[in-house]
XYZ file of C-alpha atoms in Angstrom:
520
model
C 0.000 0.000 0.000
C 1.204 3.135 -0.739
C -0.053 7.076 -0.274
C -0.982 8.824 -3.572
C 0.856 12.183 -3.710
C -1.936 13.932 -5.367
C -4.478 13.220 -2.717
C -3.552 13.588 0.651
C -6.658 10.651 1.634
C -6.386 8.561 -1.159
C -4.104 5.515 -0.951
C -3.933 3.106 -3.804
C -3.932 -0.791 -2.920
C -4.085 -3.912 -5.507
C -6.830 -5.898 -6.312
C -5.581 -9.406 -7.161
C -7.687 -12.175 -8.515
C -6.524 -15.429 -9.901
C -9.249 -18.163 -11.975
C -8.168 -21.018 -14.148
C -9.452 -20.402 -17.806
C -8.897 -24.500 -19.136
C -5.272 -25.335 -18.602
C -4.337 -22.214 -17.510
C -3.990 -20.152 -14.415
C -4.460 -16.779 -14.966
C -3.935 -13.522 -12.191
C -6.076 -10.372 -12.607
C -3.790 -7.150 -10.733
C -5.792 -3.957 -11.202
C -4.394 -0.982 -8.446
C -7.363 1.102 -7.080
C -7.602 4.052 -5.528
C -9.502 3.981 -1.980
C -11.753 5.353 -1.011
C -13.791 4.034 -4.249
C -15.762 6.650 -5.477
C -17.454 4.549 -8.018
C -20.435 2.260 -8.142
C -19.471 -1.346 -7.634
C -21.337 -2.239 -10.618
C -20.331 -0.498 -12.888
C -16.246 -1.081 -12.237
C -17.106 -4.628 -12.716
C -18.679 -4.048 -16.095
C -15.692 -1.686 -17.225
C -13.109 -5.020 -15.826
C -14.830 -7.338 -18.046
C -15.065 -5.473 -20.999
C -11.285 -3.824 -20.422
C -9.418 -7.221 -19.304
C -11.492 -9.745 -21.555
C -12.308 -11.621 -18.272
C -14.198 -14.867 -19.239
C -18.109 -14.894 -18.694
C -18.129 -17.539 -16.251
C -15.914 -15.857 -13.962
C -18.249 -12.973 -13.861
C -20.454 -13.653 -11.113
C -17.190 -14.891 -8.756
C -15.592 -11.332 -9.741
C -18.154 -9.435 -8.791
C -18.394 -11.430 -5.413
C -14.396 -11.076 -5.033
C -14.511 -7.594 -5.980
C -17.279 -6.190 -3.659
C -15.640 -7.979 -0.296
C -12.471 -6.752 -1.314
C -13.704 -3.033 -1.537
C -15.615 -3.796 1.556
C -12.808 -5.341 3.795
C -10.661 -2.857 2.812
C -12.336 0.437 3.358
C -13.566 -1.091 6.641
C -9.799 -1.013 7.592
C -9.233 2.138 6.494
C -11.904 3.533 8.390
C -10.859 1.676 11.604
C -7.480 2.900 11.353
C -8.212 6.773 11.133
C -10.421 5.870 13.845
C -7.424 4.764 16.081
C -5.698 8.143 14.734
C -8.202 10.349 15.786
C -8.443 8.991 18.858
C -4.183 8.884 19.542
C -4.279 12.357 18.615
C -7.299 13.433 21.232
C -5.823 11.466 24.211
C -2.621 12.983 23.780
C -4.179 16.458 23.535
C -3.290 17.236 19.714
C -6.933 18.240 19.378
C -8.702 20.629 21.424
C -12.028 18.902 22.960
C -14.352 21.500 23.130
C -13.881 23.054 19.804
C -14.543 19.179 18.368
C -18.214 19.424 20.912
C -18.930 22.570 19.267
C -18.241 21.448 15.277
C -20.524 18.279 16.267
C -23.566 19.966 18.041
C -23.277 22.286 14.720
C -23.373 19.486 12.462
C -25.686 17.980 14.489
C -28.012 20.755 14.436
C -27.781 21.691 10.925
C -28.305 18.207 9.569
C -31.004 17.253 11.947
C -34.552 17.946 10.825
C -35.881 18.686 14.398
C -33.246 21.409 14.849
C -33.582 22.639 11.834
C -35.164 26.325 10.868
C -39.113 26.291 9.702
C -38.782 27.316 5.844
C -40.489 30.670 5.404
C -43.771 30.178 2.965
C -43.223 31.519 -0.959
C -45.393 34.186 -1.822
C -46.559 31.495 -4.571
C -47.873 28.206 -1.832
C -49.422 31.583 -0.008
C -50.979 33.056 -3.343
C -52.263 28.782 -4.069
C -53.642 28.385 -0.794
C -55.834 31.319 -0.762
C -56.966 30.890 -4.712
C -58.305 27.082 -3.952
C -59.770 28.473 -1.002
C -61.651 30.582 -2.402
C -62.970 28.941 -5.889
C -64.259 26.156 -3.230
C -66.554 29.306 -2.136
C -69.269 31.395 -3.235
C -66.778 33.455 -4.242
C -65.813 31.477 -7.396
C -68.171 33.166 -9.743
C -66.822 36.425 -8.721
C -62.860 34.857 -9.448
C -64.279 33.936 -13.048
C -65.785 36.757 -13.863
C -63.139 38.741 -12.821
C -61.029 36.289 -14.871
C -63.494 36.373 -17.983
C -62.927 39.951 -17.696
C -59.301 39.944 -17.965
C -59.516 37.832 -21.216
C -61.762 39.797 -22.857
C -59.164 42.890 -22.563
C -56.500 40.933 -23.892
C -58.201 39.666 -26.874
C -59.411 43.178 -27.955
C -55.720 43.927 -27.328
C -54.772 40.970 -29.816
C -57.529 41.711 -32.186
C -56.133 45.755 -32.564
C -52.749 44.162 -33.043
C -53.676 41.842 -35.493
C -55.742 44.462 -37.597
C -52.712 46.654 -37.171
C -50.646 44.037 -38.683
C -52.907 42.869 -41.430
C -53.171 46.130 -42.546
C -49.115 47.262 -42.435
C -48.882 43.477 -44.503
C -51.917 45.001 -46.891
C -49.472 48.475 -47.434
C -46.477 46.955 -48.160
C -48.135 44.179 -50.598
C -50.051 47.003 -52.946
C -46.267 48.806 -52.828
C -44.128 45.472 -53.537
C -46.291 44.802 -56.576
C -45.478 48.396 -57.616
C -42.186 48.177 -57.432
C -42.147 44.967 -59.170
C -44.202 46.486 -62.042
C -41.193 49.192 -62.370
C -38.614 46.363 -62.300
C -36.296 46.492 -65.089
C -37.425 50.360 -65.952
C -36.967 52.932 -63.307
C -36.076 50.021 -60.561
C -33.536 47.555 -59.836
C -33.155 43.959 -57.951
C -31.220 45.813 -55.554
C -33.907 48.377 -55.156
C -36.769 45.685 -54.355
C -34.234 43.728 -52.075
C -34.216 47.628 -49.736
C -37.792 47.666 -50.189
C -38.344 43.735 -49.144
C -36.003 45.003 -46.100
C -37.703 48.402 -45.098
C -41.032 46.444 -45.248
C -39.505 43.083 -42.723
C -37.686 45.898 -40.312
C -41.045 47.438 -40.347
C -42.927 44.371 -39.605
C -40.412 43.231 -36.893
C -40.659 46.922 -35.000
C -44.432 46.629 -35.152
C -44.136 43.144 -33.970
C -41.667 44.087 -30.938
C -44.091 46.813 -29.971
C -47.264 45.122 -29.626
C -45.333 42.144 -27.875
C -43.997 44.484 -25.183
C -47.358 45.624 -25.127
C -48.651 42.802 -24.241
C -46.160 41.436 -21.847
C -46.455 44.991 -19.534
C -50.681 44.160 -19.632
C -50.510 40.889 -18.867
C -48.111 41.547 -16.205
C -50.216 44.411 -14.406
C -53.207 42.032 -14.640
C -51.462 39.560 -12.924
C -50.233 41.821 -10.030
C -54.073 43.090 -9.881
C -55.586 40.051 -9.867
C -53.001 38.324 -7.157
C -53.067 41.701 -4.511
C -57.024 41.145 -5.549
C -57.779 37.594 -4.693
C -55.490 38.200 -1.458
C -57.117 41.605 -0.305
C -60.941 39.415 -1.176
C -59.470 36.685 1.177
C -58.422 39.025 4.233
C -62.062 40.839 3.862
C -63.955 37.329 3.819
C -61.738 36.005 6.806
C -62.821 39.450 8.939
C -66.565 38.631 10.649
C -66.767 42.704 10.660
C -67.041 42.529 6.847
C -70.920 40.987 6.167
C -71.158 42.879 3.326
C -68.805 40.956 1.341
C -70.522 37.917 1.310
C -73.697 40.025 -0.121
C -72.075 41.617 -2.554
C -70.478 38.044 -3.833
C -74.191 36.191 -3.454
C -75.557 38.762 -5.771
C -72.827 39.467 -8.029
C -74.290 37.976 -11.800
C -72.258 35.730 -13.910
C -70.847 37.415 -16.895
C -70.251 34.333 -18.394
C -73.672 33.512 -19.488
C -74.172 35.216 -22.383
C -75.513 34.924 -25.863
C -73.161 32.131 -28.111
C -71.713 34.134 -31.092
C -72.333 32.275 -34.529
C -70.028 29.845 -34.939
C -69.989 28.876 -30.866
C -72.757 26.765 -32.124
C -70.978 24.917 -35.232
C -67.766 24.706 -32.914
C -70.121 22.414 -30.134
C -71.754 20.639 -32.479
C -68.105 19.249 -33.862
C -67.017 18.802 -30.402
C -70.311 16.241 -30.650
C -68.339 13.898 -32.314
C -67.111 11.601 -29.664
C -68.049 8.156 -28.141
C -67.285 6.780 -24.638
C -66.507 3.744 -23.267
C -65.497 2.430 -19.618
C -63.153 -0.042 -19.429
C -61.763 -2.357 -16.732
C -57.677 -3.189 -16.791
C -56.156 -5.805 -14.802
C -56.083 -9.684 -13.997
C -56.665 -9.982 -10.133
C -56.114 -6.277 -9.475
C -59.285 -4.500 -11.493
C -59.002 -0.718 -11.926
C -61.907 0.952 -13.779
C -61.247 3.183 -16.663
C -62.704 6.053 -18.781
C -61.927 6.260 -22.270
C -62.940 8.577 -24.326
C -62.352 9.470 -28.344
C -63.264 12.562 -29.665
C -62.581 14.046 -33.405
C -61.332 17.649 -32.396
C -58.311 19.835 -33.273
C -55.722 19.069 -30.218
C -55.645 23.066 -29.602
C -59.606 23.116 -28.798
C -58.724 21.853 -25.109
C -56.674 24.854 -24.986
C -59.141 27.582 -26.111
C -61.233 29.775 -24.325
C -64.478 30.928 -25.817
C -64.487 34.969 -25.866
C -68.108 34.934 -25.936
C -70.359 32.595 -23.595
C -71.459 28.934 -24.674
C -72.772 25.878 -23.897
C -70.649 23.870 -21.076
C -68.100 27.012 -21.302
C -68.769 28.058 -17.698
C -68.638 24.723 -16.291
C -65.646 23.583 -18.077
C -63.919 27.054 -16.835
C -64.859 25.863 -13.018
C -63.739 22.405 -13.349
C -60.317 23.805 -14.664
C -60.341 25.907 -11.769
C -61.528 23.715 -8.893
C -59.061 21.194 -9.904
C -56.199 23.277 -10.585
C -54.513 22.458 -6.951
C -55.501 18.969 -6.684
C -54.721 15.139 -7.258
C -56.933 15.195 -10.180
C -54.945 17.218 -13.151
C -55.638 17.374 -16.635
C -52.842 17.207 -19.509
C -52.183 16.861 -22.957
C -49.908 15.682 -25.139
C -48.410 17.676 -27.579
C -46.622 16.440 -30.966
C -43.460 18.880 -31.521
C -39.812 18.889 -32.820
C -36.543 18.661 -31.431
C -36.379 22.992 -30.766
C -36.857 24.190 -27.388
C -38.650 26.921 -28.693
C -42.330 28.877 -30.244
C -41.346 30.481 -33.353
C -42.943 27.575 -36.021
C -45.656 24.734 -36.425
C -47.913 24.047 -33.905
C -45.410 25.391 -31.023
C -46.646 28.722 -32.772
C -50.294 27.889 -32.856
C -50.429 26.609 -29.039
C -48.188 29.755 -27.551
C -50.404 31.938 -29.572
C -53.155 30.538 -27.474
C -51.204 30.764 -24.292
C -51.211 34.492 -24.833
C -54.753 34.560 -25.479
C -55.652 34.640 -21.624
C -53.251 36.055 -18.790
C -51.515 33.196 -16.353
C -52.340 34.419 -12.819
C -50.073 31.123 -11.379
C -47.427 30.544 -13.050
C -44.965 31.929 -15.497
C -45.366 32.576 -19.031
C -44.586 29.831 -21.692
C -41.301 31.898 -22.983
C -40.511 31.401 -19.711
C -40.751 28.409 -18.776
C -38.979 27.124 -22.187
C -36.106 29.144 -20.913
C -35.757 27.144 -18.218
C -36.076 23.865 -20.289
C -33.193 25.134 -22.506
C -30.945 25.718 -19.493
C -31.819 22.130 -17.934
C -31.220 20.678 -21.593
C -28.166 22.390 -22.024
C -27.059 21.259 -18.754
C -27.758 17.898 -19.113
C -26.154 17.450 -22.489
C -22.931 18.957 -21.037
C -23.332 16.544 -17.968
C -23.166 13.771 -20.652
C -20.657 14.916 -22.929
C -18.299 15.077 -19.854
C -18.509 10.968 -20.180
C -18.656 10.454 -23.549
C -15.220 9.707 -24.025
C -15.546 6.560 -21.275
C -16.720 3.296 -22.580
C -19.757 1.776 -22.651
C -20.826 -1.344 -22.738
C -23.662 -2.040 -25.804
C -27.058 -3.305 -24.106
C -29.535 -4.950 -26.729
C -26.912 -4.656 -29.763
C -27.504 -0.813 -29.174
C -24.880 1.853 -29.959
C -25.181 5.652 -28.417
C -23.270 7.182 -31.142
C -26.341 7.898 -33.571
C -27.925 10.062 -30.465
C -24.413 11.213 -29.725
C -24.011 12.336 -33.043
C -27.378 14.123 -33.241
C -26.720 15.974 -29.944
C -23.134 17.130 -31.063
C -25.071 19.137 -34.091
C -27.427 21.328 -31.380
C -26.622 20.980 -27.373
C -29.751 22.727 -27.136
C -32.187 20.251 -29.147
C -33.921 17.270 -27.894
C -34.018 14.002 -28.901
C -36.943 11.936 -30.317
C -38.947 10.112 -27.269
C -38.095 13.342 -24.859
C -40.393 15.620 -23.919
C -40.728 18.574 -21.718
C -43.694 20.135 -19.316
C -45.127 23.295 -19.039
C -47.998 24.202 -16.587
C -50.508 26.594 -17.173
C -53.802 28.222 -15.301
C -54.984 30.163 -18.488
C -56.228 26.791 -20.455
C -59.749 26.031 -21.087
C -59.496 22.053 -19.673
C -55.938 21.412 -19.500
C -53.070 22.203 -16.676
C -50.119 20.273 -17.909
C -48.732 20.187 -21.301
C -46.174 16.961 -22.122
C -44.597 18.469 -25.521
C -43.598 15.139 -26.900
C -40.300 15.353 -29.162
C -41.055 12.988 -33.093
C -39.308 12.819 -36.133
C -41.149 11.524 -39.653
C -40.536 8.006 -38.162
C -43.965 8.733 -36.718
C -45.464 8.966 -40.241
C -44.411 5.125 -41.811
C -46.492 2.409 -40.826
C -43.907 -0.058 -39.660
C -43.585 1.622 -36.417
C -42.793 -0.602 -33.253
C -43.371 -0.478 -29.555
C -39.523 0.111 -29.623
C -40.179 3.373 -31.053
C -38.695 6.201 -29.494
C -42.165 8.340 -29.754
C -43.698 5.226 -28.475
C -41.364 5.227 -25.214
C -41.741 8.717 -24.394
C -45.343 7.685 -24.681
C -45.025 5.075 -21.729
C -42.612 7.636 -19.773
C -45.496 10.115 -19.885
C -47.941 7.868 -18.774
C -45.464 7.144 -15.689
C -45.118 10.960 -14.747
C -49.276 10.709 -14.931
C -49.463 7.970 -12.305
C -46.606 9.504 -9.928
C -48.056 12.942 -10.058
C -51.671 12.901 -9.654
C -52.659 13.412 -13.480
C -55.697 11.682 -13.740
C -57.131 12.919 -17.152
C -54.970 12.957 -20.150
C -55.285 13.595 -23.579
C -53.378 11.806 -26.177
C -53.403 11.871 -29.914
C -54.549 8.153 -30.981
C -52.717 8.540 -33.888
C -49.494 10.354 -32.714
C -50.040 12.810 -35.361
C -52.048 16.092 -35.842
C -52.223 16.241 -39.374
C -53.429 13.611 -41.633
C -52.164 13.269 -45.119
C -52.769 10.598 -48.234
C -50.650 7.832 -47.139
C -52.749 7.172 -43.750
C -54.926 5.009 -44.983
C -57.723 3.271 -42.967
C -55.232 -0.032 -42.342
C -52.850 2.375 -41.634
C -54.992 4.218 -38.882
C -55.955 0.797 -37.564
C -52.492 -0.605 -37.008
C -51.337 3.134 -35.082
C -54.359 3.297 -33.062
C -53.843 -0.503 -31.670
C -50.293 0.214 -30.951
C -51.294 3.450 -28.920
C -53.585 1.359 -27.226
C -51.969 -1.423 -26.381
C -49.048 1.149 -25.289
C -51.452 3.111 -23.094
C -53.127 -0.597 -21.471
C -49.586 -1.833 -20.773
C -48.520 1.193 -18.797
C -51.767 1.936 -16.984
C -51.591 -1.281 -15.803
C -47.908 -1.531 -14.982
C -48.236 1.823 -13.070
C -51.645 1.178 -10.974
C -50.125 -2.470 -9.446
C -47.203 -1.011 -8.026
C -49.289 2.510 -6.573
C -52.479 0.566 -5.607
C -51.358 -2.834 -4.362
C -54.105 -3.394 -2.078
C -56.943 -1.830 -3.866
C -59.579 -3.406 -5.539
C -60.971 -0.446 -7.859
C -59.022 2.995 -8.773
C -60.952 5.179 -11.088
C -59.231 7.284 -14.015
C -59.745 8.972 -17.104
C -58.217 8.387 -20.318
C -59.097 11.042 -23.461
């Protein structure tokens, strides 16, 4: 045994291990450095695959290995115990500053001891909100709510005239300019023009967005010193008056439906239930549900009053801090970002209604984008160590993708983002799929299929009881889907979705007989 240099409490001793491969008799002598900051596991693996150690050695390796590191560090430990107790019986350490560092630790590390953590402003802000929507104060939170929305979209609808016109302007003076092309104008004169018109788009752009984000943010701050200010008057018995004025407050959102809030429920008709039970001995009861809608109509608020609108708006709200949360699943690409596709279409929504909970979707995908990067620097710091190929599996393909963007995901990932400001969701799981998702030879192997099941797992550990999935993993159809097609997809979903809701119910529920939940 000898002391490593470099590390004053590292010492390096030999592992030696001899086996008898036919005639042979063979000596394995690998030094190691204790302690051993590794997993057990994992420098056996790396010894096999390094040393070419026969397979049936492996198990009597492993065994000789992990007594070895156990013995060993046991000794080690014994021995600076003898050394810290030579040095305090000979008085080379001073007794009551050692008391003091261990009633510190003690202290510190012990939750008893420890400080009470000081409430956010946020768990404050959620405990009085589901207070009060369990009151008669709810209708006056929704109307005050409804009202808020309606602002914002006139704001939206301005800015979007604004821009339609500006778009209108510059079209009737690009065609123009084209007509002079090749007489009084130049390419490089409509190339400046095609410029002045995008800077002016982009400043116009900018300006309503900054718009928005300073109204949005003041109607957050109103709403939250609001809700807080309603709660402190309720909570005083001086106050009767408050409860009067709620009782006879009217709903604002019973209004007349506008034209098409007609057509849009009767195509939400469209849907057929079933309830299912899942399970050999333990049963669990199931609601399924498929409905022929566009994925972003669970997102959508109605500006003016329909049928089930108020009642969906209260369910969203009741069960917005509770064990029964609704998500969705989302189809997008490998950017961490808005700016195309259906990111676009669902962010546009986002903005459509002000989040009084939590932060807005830019920001929340800023924080994804940190965590990715993060993680794909965690992983590049091993990349150079080998691995050991499970199922004839390489990681260089993924490796490989990665290298191109840190900040991209990879098919089968997905991230979350929570909202408030949804008409019947809370949680959105933006899935991560490639065109594989399009060919009809798809397995349960695929990745899109396994970020499926992971989903599904992050339902059952974190009380998401309703969830909305696209049967088909798509949310566009196209010519090549044909009805065989469809069939094959929607059997693998389902099989996917059976599988997992079964797998995750035995090992939460082990000793009931019925759990109810809803599948959409």
């Amino acid at each position: 045994m000898k002391k490593n240099k470099g590390k004053v409490n590292t010492t390096e001793k030999e592992f030696v291990f001899g086996f008898r491969a036919g005639r042979n008799d063979c000596v394995l002598k690998v030094p190691l450095q204790f302690p051993v900051q590794e997993n057990v596991s994992d420098l056996h693996g790396r010894l096999m695959l390094l040393h070419k150690i026969p397979c049936f050695v492996e198990n009597e390796l492993r065994s000789t290995l992990s007594t070895f590191i156990e013995s060993e560090t046991i000794q080690d430990y014994d021995r600076e115990a003898e050394l810290a107790l030579q040095r305090l019986t000979t008085g080379e350490v001073d007794i009551d500053q050692l008391t003091n560092t261990w009633a510190k630790a003690y202290s510190e590390t012990t939750l008893e001891h420890a400080c009470p953590e000081e409430p956010s402003w946020d768990e404050d802000f959620a405990d009085v909100y589901h207070e009060l929507i369990h009151s008669p104060a709810s209708d006056t939170l929704l109307n005050l709510e409804h009202n808020y929305f309606v602002s914002v979209s006139e704001l939206i609808s301005e800015r979007d005239m604004e821009l339609k016109k500006l778009q209108e302007r510059q079209a009737t003076e690009m065609d123009k300019v084209m007509q002079e092309l090749g007489k009084t104008m130049t390419d490089q004169d409509v190339n400046a023009v095609a410029s002045q018109h995008f800077d002016a788009q982009q400043v116009l752009e900018n300006k309503w967005a900054n718009e928005l984000k300073q109204v949005t943010h003041i109607q957050k701050q109103e709403y939250q010193e609001w809700v807080i200010k309603l709660h402190q008057d309720m909570q005083n018995p001086n106050n009767s008056t408050i409860n009067e004025e709620i009782k006879m407050q009217p709903s604002q959102l019973t209004e007349e439906s506008e034209p098409g809030a007609r057509l849009y429920e009767e195509q939400r008709q469209l849907e057929e239930s079933f309830t299912i039970h899942l399970g050999a001995q333990l049963k669990t009861m199931h609601n399924l549900r498929l409905v022929r809608a566009d994925v972003l109509d669970f997102c959508k608020h109605r500006r003016h009053g329909s049928r089930g609108t108020k009642l969906r708006r209260l369910q969203t709200a009741l069960s917005l801090y509770s064990s029964s949360l609704c998500g969705l699943v989302l189809l997008v690409d490998n950017r961490v970002n808005s700016y195309s596709g259906i990111k676009r279409d669902f962010a546009t929504v986002s903005k459509e209604c002000t989040d009084f909970h939590f932060p807005r979707l830019e920001e929340q995908l800023e924080v994804v984008q940190q965590v990715v990067l993060y993680a794909r620097s965690q992983t590049s710091k091993h990349k150079d160590q080998p691995e050991v190929p499970r199922n004839g599996s390489s990681c260089e393909d993924k490796n490989q993708n990665v290298e191109k963007n840190s900040s991209n995901i990879l098919p089968g990932e997905f991230y979350i983002s929570r909202h408030s400001n949804l008409s019947e969701v809370h949680i959105v799981f933006h899935l991560c799929v490639d065109d594989n998702v399009r060919s009809g030879n798809i397995t349960a192997r695929e990745p899109a299929i396994m970020g499926l099941r992971n989903i599904l797992k992050v339902c059952c550990t974190h009380d998401v009881t309703t969830i909305t999935i696209p049967l088909l993993l798509v949310h566009d159809m196209s010519e090549e889907m044909t009805i065989p097609w469809c069939l094959r997809r929607a059997e693998l979903v389902f099989k996917c979705v059976k599988g997992e809701r079964v797998r995750c119910t035995s090992a939460i529920f082990p000793s009931c007989v019925t759990s109810e939940t809803s599948q959409s």
